[in-house]
Short mmCIF file of C-alpha atoms in Angstrom, two decimals:
data_model
loop_
_atom_site.label_atom_id
_atom_site.label_comp_id
_atom_site.label_asym_id
_atom_site.label_seq_id
_atom_site.Cartn_x
_atom_site.Cartn_y
_atom_site.Cartn_z
CA MET B 12 -38.54 224.08 -139.89
CA VAL B 13 -35.79 221.99 -141.45
CA ALA B 14 -35.29 218.66 -139.72
CA PRO B 15 -32.69 218.62 -136.92
CA ASP B 16 -30.44 216.22 -138.85
CA SER B 17 -29.98 218.66 -141.72
CA ASN B 18 -26.42 219.03 -143.03
CA ASN B 19 -26.69 222.74 -142.35
CA PRO B 20 -24.73 223.19 -139.07
CA GLU B 21 -26.92 226.15 -138.09
CA LEU B 22 -29.92 223.83 -138.01
CA GLU B 23 -28.25 221.14 -135.97
CA LEU B 24 -29.93 220.28 -132.73
CA GLU B 25 -28.12 221.52 -129.64
CA LEU B 26 -30.61 220.53 -126.93
CA GLU B 27 -33.88 218.63 -126.73
CA LEU B 28 -35.84 219.27 -123.55
CA LEU B 29 -38.81 216.95 -123.77
CA PRO B 30 -41.72 217.37 -123.84
CA TYR B 31 -41.34 221.13 -124.15
CA LEU B 32 -38.87 222.34 -126.76
CA ARG B 33 -35.79 221.98 -128.91
CA VAL B 34 -32.94 224.47 -129.12
CA TYR B 35 -30.80 224.63 -132.27
CA LYS B 36 -27.20 225.69 -132.56
CA ASN B 37 -28.18 228.93 -134.24
CA GLY B 38 -30.22 229.86 -131.15
CA VAL B 39 -33.64 229.14 -132.62
CA VAL B 40 -36.11 227.76 -130.06
CA GLU B 41 -38.76 225.36 -131.35
CA ARG B 42 -41.60 224.85 -128.85
CA LEU B 43 -43.28 221.48 -129.26
CA VAL B 44 -46.39 222.25 -127.19
CA GLY B 45 -48.18 225.19 -125.66
CA THR B 46 -48.12 227.50 -128.68
CA ARG B 47 -51.75 227.44 -129.80
CA VAL B 48 -53.76 230.65 -129.65
CA THR B 49 -57.46 231.04 -128.89
CA PRO B 50 -58.87 234.54 -129.41
CA PRO B 51 -60.63 236.28 -126.54
CA GLY B 52 -64.36 236.98 -126.61
CA LEU B 53 -67.71 236.02 -125.15
CA ASP B 54 -68.15 232.36 -124.20
CA SER B 55 -71.83 231.65 -124.82
CA LEU B 56 -71.92 228.60 -122.57
CA THR B 57 -70.76 230.33 -119.39
CA GLY B 58 -71.44 233.98 -120.18
CA VAL B 59 -67.80 234.83 -119.45
CA ASP B 60 -66.30 237.55 -121.64
CA SER B 61 -62.57 238.10 -122.15
CA LYS B 62 -60.18 240.54 -123.74
CA ASP B 63 -56.42 241.07 -124.04
CA ILE B 64 -54.75 244.08 -122.45
CA THR B 65 -51.22 245.42 -122.25
CA ILE B 66 -49.95 245.99 -118.74
CA VAL B 67 -46.37 247.19 -119.25
CA PRO B 68 -45.77 248.49 -122.78
CA GLU B 69 -42.04 248.92 -122.14
CA THR B 70 -41.48 245.18 -121.75
CA GLY B 71 -44.53 243.96 -123.66
CA ILE B 72 -46.20 242.33 -120.65
CA THR B 73 -49.80 241.46 -121.50
CA ALA B 74 -52.68 239.77 -119.73
CA ARG B 75 -56.03 238.28 -120.60
CA LEU B 76 -58.90 239.67 -118.57
CA TYR B 77 -62.11 237.71 -117.84
CA ARG B 78 -65.44 238.85 -116.45
CA PRO B 79 -68.78 237.07 -115.88
CA THR B 80 -71.30 239.13 -117.86
CA ALA B 81 -74.22 238.08 -115.65
CA VAL B 82 -72.79 240.31 -112.91
CA GLU B 83 -73.24 244.02 -113.45
CA PRO B 84 -72.37 247.15 -111.46
CA PRO B 85 -72.81 248.24 -108.76
CA ARG B 86 -72.01 244.74 -107.49
CA LYS B 87 -68.28 244.32 -106.91
CA LEU B 88 -66.40 241.08 -107.47
CA PRO B 89 -63.17 239.54 -106.21
CA LEU B 90 -60.11 239.86 -108.42
CA VAL B 91 -58.13 236.69 -109.13
CA VAL B 92 -54.62 237.31 -110.43
CA TYR B 93 -53.67 234.07 -112.18
CA PHE B 94 -50.20 232.80 -113.13
CA HIS B 95 -50.23 229.96 -115.65
CA GLY B 96 -47.96 226.91 -115.59
CA GLY B 97 -45.66 225.44 -118.22
CA ALA B 98 -42.30 225.01 -116.42
CA PHE B 99 -41.48 228.68 -117.22
CA LEU B 100 -41.00 227.51 -120.84
CA ILE B 101 -44.37 227.28 -122.60
CA THR B 102 -48.04 228.32 -122.79
CA SER B 103 -49.95 231.55 -122.31
CA SER B 104 -53.44 232.66 -121.36
CA ALA B 105 -54.44 232.17 -124.99
CA GLU B 106 -53.49 228.47 -125.01
CA PRO B 107 -56.78 226.50 -125.26
CA ILE B 108 -55.99 224.39 -122.19
CA TYR B 109 -55.87 227.62 -120.19
CA HIS B 110 -58.38 229.85 -121.95
CA ASN B 111 -61.09 227.20 -122.43
CA ASN B 112 -60.26 224.62 -119.76
CA CYS B 113 -59.11 226.78 -116.86
CA LEU B 114 -59.68 230.52 -116.97
CA ILE B 115 -63.23 230.64 -118.30
CA PRO B 116 -64.45 227.95 -115.84
CA LEU B 117 -62.58 229.70 -113.03
CA ALA B 118 -64.19 233.08 -113.70
CA ALA B 119 -67.61 231.45 -113.96
CA ALA B 120 -67.33 229.29 -110.84
CA THR B 121 -65.81 231.96 -108.62
CA GLU B 122 -67.90 234.83 -110.05
CA SER B 123 -64.74 236.88 -110.11
CA VAL B 124 -62.76 239.00 -112.50
CA VAL B 125 -59.68 237.03 -113.54
CA LEU B 126 -56.47 238.66 -114.70
CA SER B 127 -54.20 236.02 -116.28
CA VAL B 128 -50.63 237.30 -116.60
CA ASN B 129 -48.56 236.51 -119.69
CA TYR B 130 -45.06 236.66 -118.25
CA ARG B 131 -42.10 236.24 -120.57
CA LEU B 132 -40.77 232.72 -121.08
CA ALA B 133 -37.35 231.11 -120.85
CA PRO B 134 -34.95 230.56 -122.52
CA GLU B 135 -35.39 233.75 -124.56
CA HIS B 136 -36.06 235.58 -121.29
CA PRO B 137 -34.12 233.77 -118.55
CA LEU B 138 -35.33 233.77 -114.98
CA PRO B 139 -35.99 235.89 -113.02
CA ALA B 140 -37.85 237.56 -115.93
CA ALA B 141 -41.07 235.62 -115.17
CA TYR B 142 -41.00 236.80 -111.56
CA GLU B 143 -40.24 240.40 -112.48
CA ASP B 144 -43.06 240.44 -115.02
CA SER B 145 -45.48 238.99 -112.48
CA TRP B 146 -44.44 241.58 -109.93
CA ALA B 147 -44.95 244.32 -112.50
CA ALA B 148 -48.48 242.96 -113.00
CA LEU B 149 -49.18 243.26 -109.27
CA GLN B 150 -47.82 246.80 -109.28
CA TRP B 151 -50.16 247.57 -112.16
CA VAL B 152 -53.11 246.19 -110.17
CA ALA B 153 -52.06 248.35 -107.22
CA GLU B 154 -52.06 251.43 -109.45
CA GLN B 155 -55.47 250.51 -110.81
CA SER B 156 -56.87 250.28 -107.28
CA LYS B 157 -55.98 253.84 -106.41
CA THR B 158 -57.33 255.52 -109.54
CA SER B 159 -60.67 257.27 -109.58
CA GLY B 160 -62.92 258.90 -112.11
CA ASP B 161 -61.80 258.60 -115.72
CA GLU B 162 -58.06 258.78 -115.26
CA ALA B 163 -55.90 257.79 -118.21
CA GLY B 164 -54.79 254.19 -118.12
CA GLN B 165 -57.66 252.98 -115.99
CA GLU B 166 -59.04 249.60 -117.05
CA PRO B 167 -62.88 249.87 -117.23
CA TRP B 168 -63.60 246.28 -116.21
CA LEU B 169 -61.54 246.67 -113.05
CA LYS B 170 -62.98 250.09 -112.24
CA GLN B 171 -66.57 248.96 -112.71
CA LEU B 172 -66.52 245.47 -111.23
CA VAL B 173 -63.62 244.80 -108.86
CA ASP B 174 -63.57 244.96 -105.08
CA PHE B 175 -59.87 245.62 -104.52
CA GLU B 176 -60.23 244.52 -100.90
CA LYS B 177 -60.64 240.98 -102.24
CA VAL B 178 -57.60 240.13 -104.35
CA PHE B 179 -56.39 236.52 -104.63
CA LEU B 180 -53.20 235.10 -106.16
CA LEU B 181 -53.69 231.76 -107.91
CA GLY B 182 -51.36 229.69 -110.04
CA ASP B 183 -50.73 226.15 -111.22
CA SER B 184 -47.37 224.40 -111.48
CA ALA B 185 -44.79 227.10 -112.32
CA GLY B 186 -47.55 229.61 -111.72
CA GLY B 187 -48.05 228.25 -108.21
CA ASN B 188 -44.35 228.82 -107.61
CA ILE B 189 -44.75 232.39 -108.86
CA ALA B 190 -47.81 233.01 -106.66
CA HIS B 191 -45.77 231.95 -103.61
CA HIS B 192 -42.95 234.36 -104.43
CA MET B 193 -45.36 237.20 -105.17
CA ALA B 194 -47.06 236.66 -101.80
CA LEU B 195 -43.69 236.88 -100.06
CA ARG B 196 -42.66 239.97 -101.97
CA ALA B 197 -46.00 241.72 -101.44
CA GLN B 198 -45.74 241.40 -97.67
CA ASN B 199 -42.33 243.07 -97.66
CA SER B 200 -43.02 245.82 -100.20
CA ASN B 201 -44.92 249.06 -100.16
CA LEU B 202 -47.36 248.51 -103.00
CA ALA B 203 -49.27 251.70 -103.65
CA GLY B 204 -53.02 251.63 -103.83
CA ASN B 205 -56.06 250.54 -101.89
CA PHE B 206 -56.11 246.83 -102.39
CA LYS B 207 -55.70 243.79 -100.18
CA ILE B 208 -54.38 240.34 -101.05
CA ARG B 209 -56.65 238.01 -99.12
CA GLY B 210 -55.09 234.67 -99.97
CA ILE B 211 -53.15 232.43 -102.33
CA ALA B 212 -54.04 229.11 -103.95
CA LEU B 213 -51.18 226.92 -105.15
CA ILE B 214 -52.39 224.31 -107.65
CA GLN B 215 -49.92 221.42 -108.02
CA PRO B 216 -47.11 223.93 -107.37
CA TYR B 217 -43.71 223.52 -108.98
CA PHE B 218 -41.34 223.28 -106.03
CA TRP B 219 -38.31 221.02 -106.05
CA GLY B 220 -35.08 220.14 -104.26
CA GLU B 221 -31.72 218.47 -104.68
CA GLU B 222 -32.35 215.62 -102.24
CA PRO B 223 -35.28 213.38 -103.27
CA ILE B 224 -38.28 212.99 -100.99
CA GLY B 225 -41.39 210.81 -101.13
CA SER B 226 -42.11 209.33 -104.54
CA GLU B 227 -39.02 211.05 -105.96
CA THR B 228 -36.94 208.35 -104.25
CA THR B 229 -38.77 205.56 -106.10
CA GLU B 230 -39.08 207.28 -109.47
CA PRO B 231 -35.51 208.37 -110.30
CA GLU B 232 -36.24 208.82 -114.02
CA LYS B 233 -39.00 211.34 -113.30
CA LYS B 234 -36.76 213.04 -110.75
CA ALA B 235 -33.99 213.37 -113.31
CA LEU B 236 -36.42 214.77 -115.88
CA VAL B 237 -37.66 217.51 -113.57
CA ASP B 238 -34.05 218.20 -112.53
CA SER B 239 -33.20 218.83 -116.18
CA TRP B 240 -36.11 221.23 -116.66
CA TRP B 241 -35.13 223.40 -113.74
CA ASN B 242 -31.41 223.36 -114.48
CA PHE B 243 -32.20 224.55 -117.99
CA VAL B 244 -34.38 227.52 -117.00
CA CYS B 245 -32.25 228.49 -114.00
CA PRO B 246 -28.63 227.33 -114.18
CA SER B 247 -27.01 228.19 -110.86
CA ASP B 248 -24.43 226.84 -108.46
CA ARG B 249 -27.26 225.79 -106.14
CA GLY B 250 -29.00 223.64 -108.73
CA ASN B 251 -32.35 222.35 -107.49
CA ASP B 252 -31.81 224.01 -104.13
CA ASP B 253 -31.92 227.45 -105.73
CA LEU B 254 -34.12 229.70 -103.59
CA LEU B 255 -36.54 230.20 -106.48
CA ILE B 256 -37.45 226.50 -106.67
CA ASN B 257 -36.88 225.23 -103.11
CA PRO B 258 -38.77 227.38 -100.57
CA PHE B 259 -37.11 225.53 -97.68
CA ALA B 260 -33.49 225.55 -98.81
CA ASP B 261 -30.92 227.27 -96.60
CA GLY B 262 -31.34 231.01 -96.97
CA SER B 263 -34.94 230.93 -98.21
CA PRO B 264 -37.25 233.55 -96.72
CA SER B 265 -39.61 232.15 -94.11
CA VAL B 266 -43.12 231.23 -95.22
CA GLU B 267 -44.25 233.21 -92.18
CA GLY B 268 -43.73 236.25 -94.40
CA LEU B 269 -46.59 235.36 -96.76
CA VAL B 270 -49.18 238.05 -97.32
CA GLY B 271 -52.85 237.17 -96.89
CA GLU B 272 -55.23 235.46 -94.53
CA LYS B 273 -55.49 232.00 -96.07
CA VAL B 274 -53.68 229.50 -98.28
CA VAL B 275 -54.88 226.36 -100.00
CA VAL B 276 -52.40 223.88 -101.47
CA ILE B 277 -53.88 221.61 -104.14
CA VAL B 278 -52.07 218.40 -105.06
CA ALA B 279 -52.72 215.28 -107.15
CA GLU B 280 -51.92 211.80 -105.86
CA LYS B 281 -49.84 210.58 -108.83
CA ASP B 282 -48.03 213.87 -109.49
CA ILE B 283 -44.25 213.75 -109.02
CA LEU B 284 -44.61 217.24 -107.50
CA ARG B 285 -47.14 216.03 -104.90
CA ASP B 286 -44.70 215.52 -102.04
CA ARG B 287 -43.22 219.00 -102.47
CA GLY B 288 -46.72 220.45 -102.24
CA MET B 289 -47.41 218.39 -99.11
CA LEU B 290 -44.11 219.55 -97.60
CA TYR B 291 -45.07 223.16 -98.28
CA TYR B 292 -48.41 222.65 -96.55
CA GLU B 293 -46.87 220.87 -93.56
CA ASN B 294 -44.18 223.51 -93.06
CA LEU B 295 -46.69 226.33 -93.32
CA VAL B 296 -48.90 224.64 -90.70
CA LYS B 297 -45.90 224.25 -88.37
CA SER B 298 -44.80 227.85 -88.85
CA HIS B 299 -46.02 230.88 -86.93
CA TRP B 300 -47.96 232.19 -89.90
CA LYS B 301 -51.29 233.46 -88.58
CA GLY B 302 -53.55 232.56 -91.49
CA LYS B 303 -55.71 229.55 -92.31
CA VAL B 304 -54.02 226.72 -94.24
CA ASP B 305 -55.81 223.93 -96.11
CA ILE B 306 -54.78 221.02 -98.30
CA PHE B 307 -56.87 219.51 -101.09
CA GLU B 308 -55.77 216.28 -102.77
CA THR B 309 -57.26 214.57 -105.80
CA GLU B 310 -56.81 210.81 -105.67
CA GLY B 311 -55.77 208.78 -108.70
CA GLU B 312 -54.77 211.76 -110.86
CA ASP B 313 -51.52 213.16 -112.22
CA HIS B 314 -50.16 216.63 -112.86
CA ALA B 315 -52.45 219.07 -114.70
CA PHE B 316 -55.28 216.53 -115.04
CA HIS B 317 -57.86 219.31 -114.63
CA LEU B 318 -56.45 221.14 -117.65
CA LEU B 319 -56.42 218.05 -119.85
CA ASP B 320 -59.91 216.81 -118.89
CA PRO B 321 -61.86 219.79 -117.52
CA THR B 322 -65.27 218.11 -117.80
CA SER B 323 -64.37 215.25 -115.44
CA GLU B 324 -66.01 215.18 -112.04
CA LYS B 325 -62.62 215.44 -110.33
CA ALA B 326 -61.71 218.54 -112.33
CA LYS B 327 -65.06 220.11 -111.47
CA ARG B 328 -64.47 219.39 -107.78
CA LEU B 329 -61.09 221.11 -108.00
CA VAL B 330 -62.64 224.22 -109.56
CA ASN B 331 -65.42 224.19 -106.96
CA ARG B 332 -62.77 224.09 -104.24
CA LEU B 333 -61.20 227.20 -105.73
CA ALA B 334 -64.61 228.87 -105.82
CA LEU B 335 -65.07 228.10 -102.14
CA PHE B 336 -61.61 229.46 -101.39
CA VAL B 337 -62.28 232.76 -103.16
CA ASN B 338 -65.78 233.31 -101.78
CA GLU B 339 -65.70 231.93 -98.23
CA ASP B 340 -65.38 234.49 -95.43
#
């Protein structure tokens, strides 16, 4: 791409949203990170196989599906529906930090089938597109759970391996935000099929608010940076108290409406989003929600550390905690 300071007015820089992207006056979006692609296939180290599937052809929603090859029918496995992070702006299941560092280890550790949803990204597809795509993915799973025999459109890996009574919603950062909203929507909707969402795991979830709390009060530059990210993907008159980003703003649906039997909130000590995750946990504990609520904190680490250094002992402990969450009774 021509440098932003080109004399061509169409290539002049209109907005730079670091560290994610640049937007030019002609509407071109240049993503600075999160654009790499790793092909699916068998991982010889873990024995996890993967493939790409299309969920909703009309809107182009795809997903990457993972299965541990050491497990064969008739044994049935949990299904983890995973929503990746990236501030609603970047990355996909094919990004190496997700494919190699997150999704393969997750499928191996949990011994589950993992469906990682590739929702459409802002700004080309403004919010609520990511939420609508994620909901369409859940509707697709519901349809899969009620099919039998060799019906058209049935995904073989799901038919052969998945116990639809054990479905879990997991997500990190923006994906944790999405998992929360999907769990609210699922409780209040009549999803067809014979499946059950057992729980949700929110990994360093992307929640925010207009008034600073915790470390946000002592790190105003970080607060302003996160403010700018959200205001870019979701410009609204409510700003950072929009109901999509602040689950406790006036008018937000009660967390008592979450579907499932258990929730784990995973935070990192140095993450600017930590205190919002802690607030979510504390409010859920205080609510009349009937399920089991846990918190898991990693000391001395920042946001997404487990994606950037997946071989560290702390990252392994995080993945093991997710495995316990999925497999404990």
